[in-house]
Amino acid sequence: MKAIQINGLQQIGVTEIEAPRQPQGGEVLIRMQYVGFCGSDLNTFLGRNGMAKENVIPGHEVGAVIEAVGPEVPDTLRPGMQVTVNPYTNCGHCASCRNGRVNACQHNETLGVQRDGAMRELMLLPWQKIIPAEGLSPETCALIEPMSVGFHAVSRTEVTDIDRVMVIGCGMVGLGAIVRAAMRGAVVIAADIDDEKLALARELGATYTVNTMTEDAHARLAELTEGFGPDVVIEAVGSVPTYQLAVNEVAFTGRIGCIGYAKQDATLPTRLFVQKELDIRGSRNAMPSDFRAVIQYLQRGTCPVERLISRIVTPEEVQPTMEYWMQNPGKVFRILSKW
């Protein structure tokens, strides 16, 4: 059967792999419809993802339909159902798993990174990783996982309706954080360097926007927060300047949620950690409850899904598509491969 494989530096294309057997025990066979390209896939393509296995099949943002189920699968999962996938593993034995935070498992292997992913025609998975998404289109299902990562960051930073929350970075994950913070009643400030993304952030719930390229971010934030700074800052970019912005601008006794992986270590004013008595919290992947919350949000039908999908491509078109993304990283929300 057909699959997409990253088979070298800036080399991606179609390959043939063996089709899976019929499901046994608690297994579910799913047929892919749309699979999203994540920023981690772009980094793997560019040779910058040290966590990715060699010659990996990418993809962990899934819109699929159940093809067949094994005899031990609960009857809540049936052939023909529209589903997405929880793409993370957890060992059950490490400190994270012992503490119930399986999303941060020390030995996690994410589809399309540490193990081969979902950009293939058919895939066999344990039933526990299959998430029903009835009423949603398969394209919409492929947006659930990245949005859930943003939802999780809002949970990690314990956002409430009395908070002013700045989200740095208005890609898919950042937009997820903006939606969730707004749903919790917070005043949301979206920060990015692209006005088109900022306009969409406002449509999805941001009260204010700041273009950090063209505006004085410090002065603007002081104006919007009565000089206090944001109560919560969620970093969804992964760069040294944005981490520095987060620490410098967050309010005294504020919370910082860290989603983005910076390519190099950041030099940060650690005195502010103490002086401001900051809570700095990592936010990794998402919990099943985050997936459910995103699905419930999308089922309302208020999200402009078509504006979040920058391009839909066939497997044969992925090489020029990745080259385009490499050259225009700020202009892409999500690219989907169609199966």
Coordinates of C-alpha atoms in Angstrom, one line a residue:
M1 CA 0.0 0.0 0.0
K2 CA 1.0 3.6 -0.4
A3 CA 2.7 5.7 2.3
I4 CA 4.7 9.0 2.5
Q5 CA 8.3 8.7 3.8
I6 CA 10.9 11.3 4.7
N7 CA 13.9 9.4 3.3
G8 CA 16.7 12.0 3.6
L9 CA 17.6 15.6 4.1
Q10 CA 14.8 17.6 2.4
Q11 CA 13.7 14.5 0.6
I12 CA 10.1 13.2 0.9
G13 CA 8.0 11.1 -1.3
V14 CA 5.7 8.1 -1.9
T15 CA 6.8 4.6 -1.0
E16 CA 5.2 1.2 -0.9
I17 CA 4.8 -0.6 2.4
E18 CA 3.1 -3.8 3.4
A19 CA -0.6 -3.5 4.1
P20 CA -1.6 -4.4 7.7
R21 CA -3.3 -7.7 8.6
Q22 CA -6.8 -7.8 9.8
P23 CA -7.3 -6.6 13.4
Q24 CA -7.0 -9.1 16.2
G25 CA -7.8 -8.9 19.9
G26 CA -8.2 -5.2 20.9
E27 CA -6.9 -3.8 17.6
V28 CA -8.7 -1.3 15.3
L29 CA -7.9 -1.0 11.6
I30 CA -8.5 2.6 10.3
R31 CA -8.5 4.0 6.8
M32 CA -6.9 7.4 6.5
Q33 CA -8.8 10.3 4.9
Y34 CA -6.8 13.4 5.8
V35 CA -3.5 13.6 7.8
G36 CA -2.0 16.9 8.8
F37 CA 1.6 18.0 8.5
C38 CA 3.0 19.2 11.9
G39 CA 5.9 21.6 12.5
S40 CA 7.8 18.6 13.7
D41 CA 7.4 17.0 10.3
L42 CA 8.9 20.1 8.7
N43 CA 11.8 20.0 11.1
T44 CA 12.4 16.3 10.3
F45 CA 12.3 17.2 6.6
L46 CA 14.9 19.9 7.3
G47 CA 17.1 17.6 9.4
R48 CA 16.5 19.6 12.6
N49 CA 14.4 17.0 14.6
G50 CA 16.8 15.0 16.7
M51 CA 13.9 12.9 18.1
A52 CA 12.8 11.6 14.7
K53 CA 13.7 8.0 13.6
E54 CA 15.5 7.6 10.4
N55 CA 13.4 7.3 7.2
V56 CA 10.2 8.0 9.2
I57 CA 6.7 7.9 7.9
P58 CA 5.3 11.2 9.2
G59 CA 1.9 12.1 10.5
H60 CA 0.0 12.2 13.8
E61 CA -2.9 14.6 13.0
V62 CA -5.5 12.2 11.8
G63 CA -8.9 12.2 10.2
A64 CA -9.9 8.6 9.5
V65 CA -12.7 6.1 9.4
I66 CA -12.8 2.7 11.1
E67 CA -12.3 -0.1 8.6
A68 CA -12.5 -3.1 10.9
V69 CA -12.3 -4.0 14.6
G70 CA -10.9 -7.0 16.5
P71 CA -13.1 -9.2 18.6
E72 CA -12.1 -7.6 21.9
V73 CA -12.8 -4.0 20.9
P74 CA -15.7 -2.3 22.8
D75 CA -18.9 -2.0 20.8
T76 CA -18.6 1.8 21.1
L77 CA -16.1 1.6 18.2
R78 CA -17.7 0.3 15.0
P79 CA -16.7 0.1 11.3
G80 CA -17.7 3.2 9.4
M81 CA -17.2 5.6 12.4
Q82 CA -15.4 8.9 11.9
V83 CA -12.4 9.1 14.2
T84 CA -9.2 10.7 15.1
V85 CA -6.2 9.3 17.0
N86 CA -4.3 9.9 20.2
P87 CA -0.8 9.6 18.7
Y88 CA 1.2 9.3 21.9
T89 CA 2.4 6.2 23.8
N90 CA 2.9 5.9 27.6
C91 CA 4.9 3.2 29.4
G92 CA 2.8 3.1 32.6
H93 CA 5.9 2.9 34.8
C94 CA 7.8 6.2 34.7
A95 CA 7.3 9.1 37.1
S96 CA 4.9 10.9 34.7
C97 CA 2.7 7.8 34.3
R98 CA 2.8 7.1 38.0
N99 CA 1.5 10.6 38.6
G100 CA -1.3 10.2 36.0
R101 CA 0.2 12.6 33.5
V102 CA 0.6 10.1 30.7
N103 CA 0.9 12.8 28.1
A104 CA 4.4 13.5 29.4
C105 CA 5.6 9.9 29.6
Q106 CA 9.4 9.8 29.8
H107 CA 9.4 7.1 27.2
N108 CA 6.7 8.5 24.9
E109 CA 6.8 7.6 21.2
T110 CA 4.7 9.9 19.0
L111 CA 3.4 8.7 15.7
G112 CA 5.5 10.2 12.9
V113 CA 8.4 11.1 15.2
Q114 CA 9.9 8.3 17.2
R115 CA 7.8 5.7 15.4
D116 CA 6.2 5.5 11.9
G117 CA 3.2 7.7 11.6
A118 CA -0.2 7.9 9.9
M119 CA 0.6 9.1 6.3
R120 CA -0.4 5.7 4.8
E121 CA -3.6 4.2 3.5
L122 CA -4.3 1.9 6.4
M123 CA -3.1 1.6 10.0
L124 CA -3.6 -0.8 12.9
L125 CA -3.8 0.7 16.4
P126 CA -4.9 -0.4 19.9
W127 CA -8.6 0.6 20.4
Q128 CA -7.6 2.8 23.3
K129 CA -5.9 5.2 20.9
I130 CA -9.0 5.7 18.7
I131 CA -11.2 8.7 19.5
P132 CA -14.7 8.9 18.0
A133 CA -15.5 12.3 16.4
E134 CA -19.0 11.9 15.1
G135 CA -20.5 14.8 13.2
L136 CA -17.1 16.2 12.1
S137 CA -15.7 16.1 8.6
P138 CA -12.5 14.2 8.1
E139 CA -10.6 17.4 7.3
T140 CA -11.8 18.9 10.7
C141 CA -10.7 15.7 12.5
A142 CA -7.1 16.3 11.3
L143 CA -7.1 19.6 13.2
I144 CA -8.1 18.1 16.5
E145 CA -4.6 17.0 17.8
P146 CA -2.8 20.3 17.2
M147 CA -5.6 22.3 18.8
S148 CA -5.6 19.9 21.8
V149 CA -2.0 20.8 22.5
G150 CA -3.0 24.4 22.8
F151 CA -6.0 23.4 25.0
H152 CA -3.6 21.5 27.3
A153 CA -1.4 24.5 27.8
V154 CA -4.4 26.5 29.0
S155 CA -5.1 23.7 31.5
R156 CA -1.5 23.6 32.6
T157 CA -1.5 27.3 33.4
E158 CA -4.9 27.2 35.1
V159 CA -6.4 30.0 33.2
T160 CA -9.6 31.5 34.7
D161 CA -12.0 34.3 33.9
I162 CA -10.0 36.9 35.8
D163 CA -6.8 36.4 33.8
R164 CA -5.3 38.4 31.0
V165 CA -3.6 35.8 28.8
M166 CA -1.0 36.5 26.2
V167 CA -0.5 33.7 23.6
I168 CA 2.8 34.1 21.6
G169 CA 2.5 32.5 18.2
C170 CA -0.7 32.1 16.3
G171 CA -0.1 28.9 14.5
M172 CA -2.5 25.9 15.0
V173 CA -1.3 25.2 18.5
G174 CA -1.4 28.8 19.5
L175 CA -4.8 29.3 18.1
G176 CA -6.0 26.3 20.1
A177 CA -4.7 28.1 23.3
I178 CA -6.5 31.2 22.2
V179 CA -9.8 29.4 21.7
R180 CA -9.6 27.6 25.1
A181 CA -8.5 30.7 27.1
A182 CA -11.4 32.7 25.6
M183 CA -13.8 29.8 26.4
R184 CA -12.7 30.1 30.0
G185 CA -13.6 33.8 30.0
A186 CA -10.1 35.2 30.0
V187 CA -9.1 38.4 28.2
V188 CA -6.8 37.1 25.5
I189 CA -3.9 39.0 23.8
A190 CA -2.6 37.3 20.7
A191 CA 1.0 38.1 19.7
D192 CA 2.6 37.2 16.3
I193 CA 4.5 38.8 13.5
D194 CA 1.9 38.1 10.8
D195 CA -1.2 40.3 10.5
E196 CA -3.2 37.7 8.7
K197 CA -2.7 35.2 11.6
L198 CA -3.5 38.0 14.1
A199 CA -6.8 38.7 12.3
L200 CA -7.8 35.0 12.6
A201 CA -6.7 35.0 16.2
R202 CA -9.2 37.8 16.9
E203 CA -11.9 35.9 15.1
L204 CA -11.3 32.9 17.3
G205 CA -11.5 34.8 20.6
A206 CA -8.5 37.1 21.1
T207 CA -9.7 40.5 22.5
Y208 CA -6.4 42.3 21.5
T209 CA -3.6 41.6 19.1
V210 CA 0.1 42.7 19.1
N211 CA 2.4 42.5 16.1
T212 CA 5.7 42.1 17.8
M213 CA 7.5 42.9 14.6
T214 CA 5.9 46.3 14.0
E215 CA 4.8 47.4 17.5
D216 CA 6.5 48.1 20.8
A217 CA 5.3 45.0 22.6
H218 CA 6.3 46.2 26.0
A219 CA 4.4 49.5 25.7
R220 CA 1.4 47.8 24.1
L221 CA 1.2 45.2 26.8
A222 CA 1.5 47.8 29.5
E223 CA -1.4 49.7 27.9
L224 CA -3.6 46.6 27.7
T225 CA -2.9 45.4 31.3
E226 CA -2.8 48.6 33.2
G227 CA 0.9 48.3 33.6
F228 CA 0.8 44.9 35.3
G229 CA 1.7 42.7 32.4
P230 CA -0.3 39.5 31.4
D231 CA -1.2 37.1 34.3
V232 CA -0.4 34.2 32.0
V233 CA 1.9 33.9 29.0
I234 CA 1.7 30.9 26.7
E235 CA 4.8 30.5 24.5
A236 CA 3.8 28.6 21.3
V237 CA 6.7 29.5 19.0
G238 CA 9.9 27.9 20.3
S239 CA 12.5 30.6 19.9
V240 CA 14.9 32.4 22.1
P241 CA 13.4 35.9 21.6
T242 CA 9.8 34.7 22.3
Y243 CA 10.9 32.9 25.6
Q244 CA 12.7 36.1 26.6
L245 CA 9.6 38.1 25.8
A246 CA 7.5 35.8 28.0
V247 CA 9.7 36.1 31.0
N248 CA 10.2 39.9 30.6
E249 CA 6.5 40.7 30.1
V250 CA 4.6 38.3 32.4
A251 CA 3.2 39.9 35.5
F252 CA 4.7 39.5 38.9
T253 CA 3.4 36.1 40.3
G254 CA 2.4 35.2 36.8
R255 CA 2.4 31.8 35.0
I256 CA 4.3 30.9 31.9
G257 CA 3.2 27.9 29.8
C258 CA 6.0 26.5 27.6
I259 CA 4.9 24.6 24.5
G260 CA 7.6 25.5 21.9
Y261 CA 10.9 23.8 21.5
A262 CA 13.6 26.4 21.0
K263 CA 16.4 25.3 18.6
Q264 CA 19.0 26.5 21.0
D265 CA 19.1 27.2 24.7
A266 CA 17.8 30.6 25.7
T267 CA 19.6 33.1 28.0
L268 CA 17.0 34.2 30.4
P269 CA 17.0 36.8 33.3
T270 CA 16.7 34.3 36.1
R271 CA 16.5 37.0 38.7
L272 CA 13.0 37.6 37.4
F273 CA 12.1 34.0 38.2
V274 CA 12.6 34.9 41.9
Q275 CA 11.6 38.5 41.9
K276 CA 8.4 37.8 40.1
E277 CA 7.9 34.5 41.9
L278 CA 7.0 32.9 38.6
D279 CA 5.4 29.6 37.9
I280 CA 7.1 28.3 34.7
R281 CA 5.3 25.2 33.5
G282 CA 6.1 22.9 30.6
S283 CA 3.2 21.7 28.5
R284 CA 3.7 18.6 26.4
N285 CA 1.2 16.9 24.1
A286 CA -2.3 16.6 25.4
M287 CA -4.5 14.5 27.6
P288 CA -7.6 12.6 26.5
S289 CA -9.8 15.3 28.2
D290 CA -8.2 17.9 25.9
F291 CA -9.1 15.9 22.8
R292 CA -12.7 15.7 24.1
A293 CA -12.8 19.4 24.8
V294 CA -11.6 20.2 21.2
I295 CA -14.1 17.8 19.7
Q296 CA -16.9 19.4 21.6
Y297 CA -15.8 22.9 20.5
L298 CA -15.6 21.9 16.9
Q299 CA -19.0 20.2 17.0
R300 CA -20.5 23.6 17.7
G301 CA -19.7 24.5 14.1
T302 CA -18.4 28.0 14.9
C303 CA -14.8 27.4 14.0
P304 CA -13.8 28.7 10.5
V305 CA -12.1 25.4 9.7
E306 CA -11.6 26.2 6.0
R307 CA -9.4 29.2 7.0
L308 CA -7.2 26.9 9.1
I309 CA -6.3 24.6 6.2
S310 CA -3.7 26.3 4.0
R311 CA -3.4 23.5 1.4
I312 CA -4.7 20.0 0.7
V313 CA -2.3 17.8 -1.3
T314 CA -2.0 14.3 -2.7
P315 CA 0.9 12.1 -1.6
E316 CA 2.6 12.7 -4.9
E317 CA 2.7 16.5 -4.3
V318 CA 4.4 16.5 -0.9
Q319 CA 8.0 17.3 -2.1
P320 CA 7.2 20.7 -3.7
T321 CA 4.7 21.3 -0.9
M322 CA 7.4 20.9 1.8
E323 CA 9.7 23.1 -0.2
Y324 CA 7.1 25.8 -0.3
W325 CA 6.5 25.5 3.4
M326 CA 10.3 25.7 4.0
Q327 CA 10.4 28.9 2.1
N328 CA 7.2 30.4 3.6
P329 CA 7.0 29.2 7.2
G330 CA 4.9 32.1 8.4
K331 CA 2.2 31.7 5.8
V332 CA 1.0 28.2 6.7
F333 CA -1.5 27.1 9.3
R334 CA -2.1 23.5 8.3
I335 CA -1.3 21.4 5.2
L336 CA -3.3 18.2 4.9
S337 CA -2.4 15.1 2.8
K338 CA -5.5 13.6 1.2
W339 CA -5.9 9.8 1.1

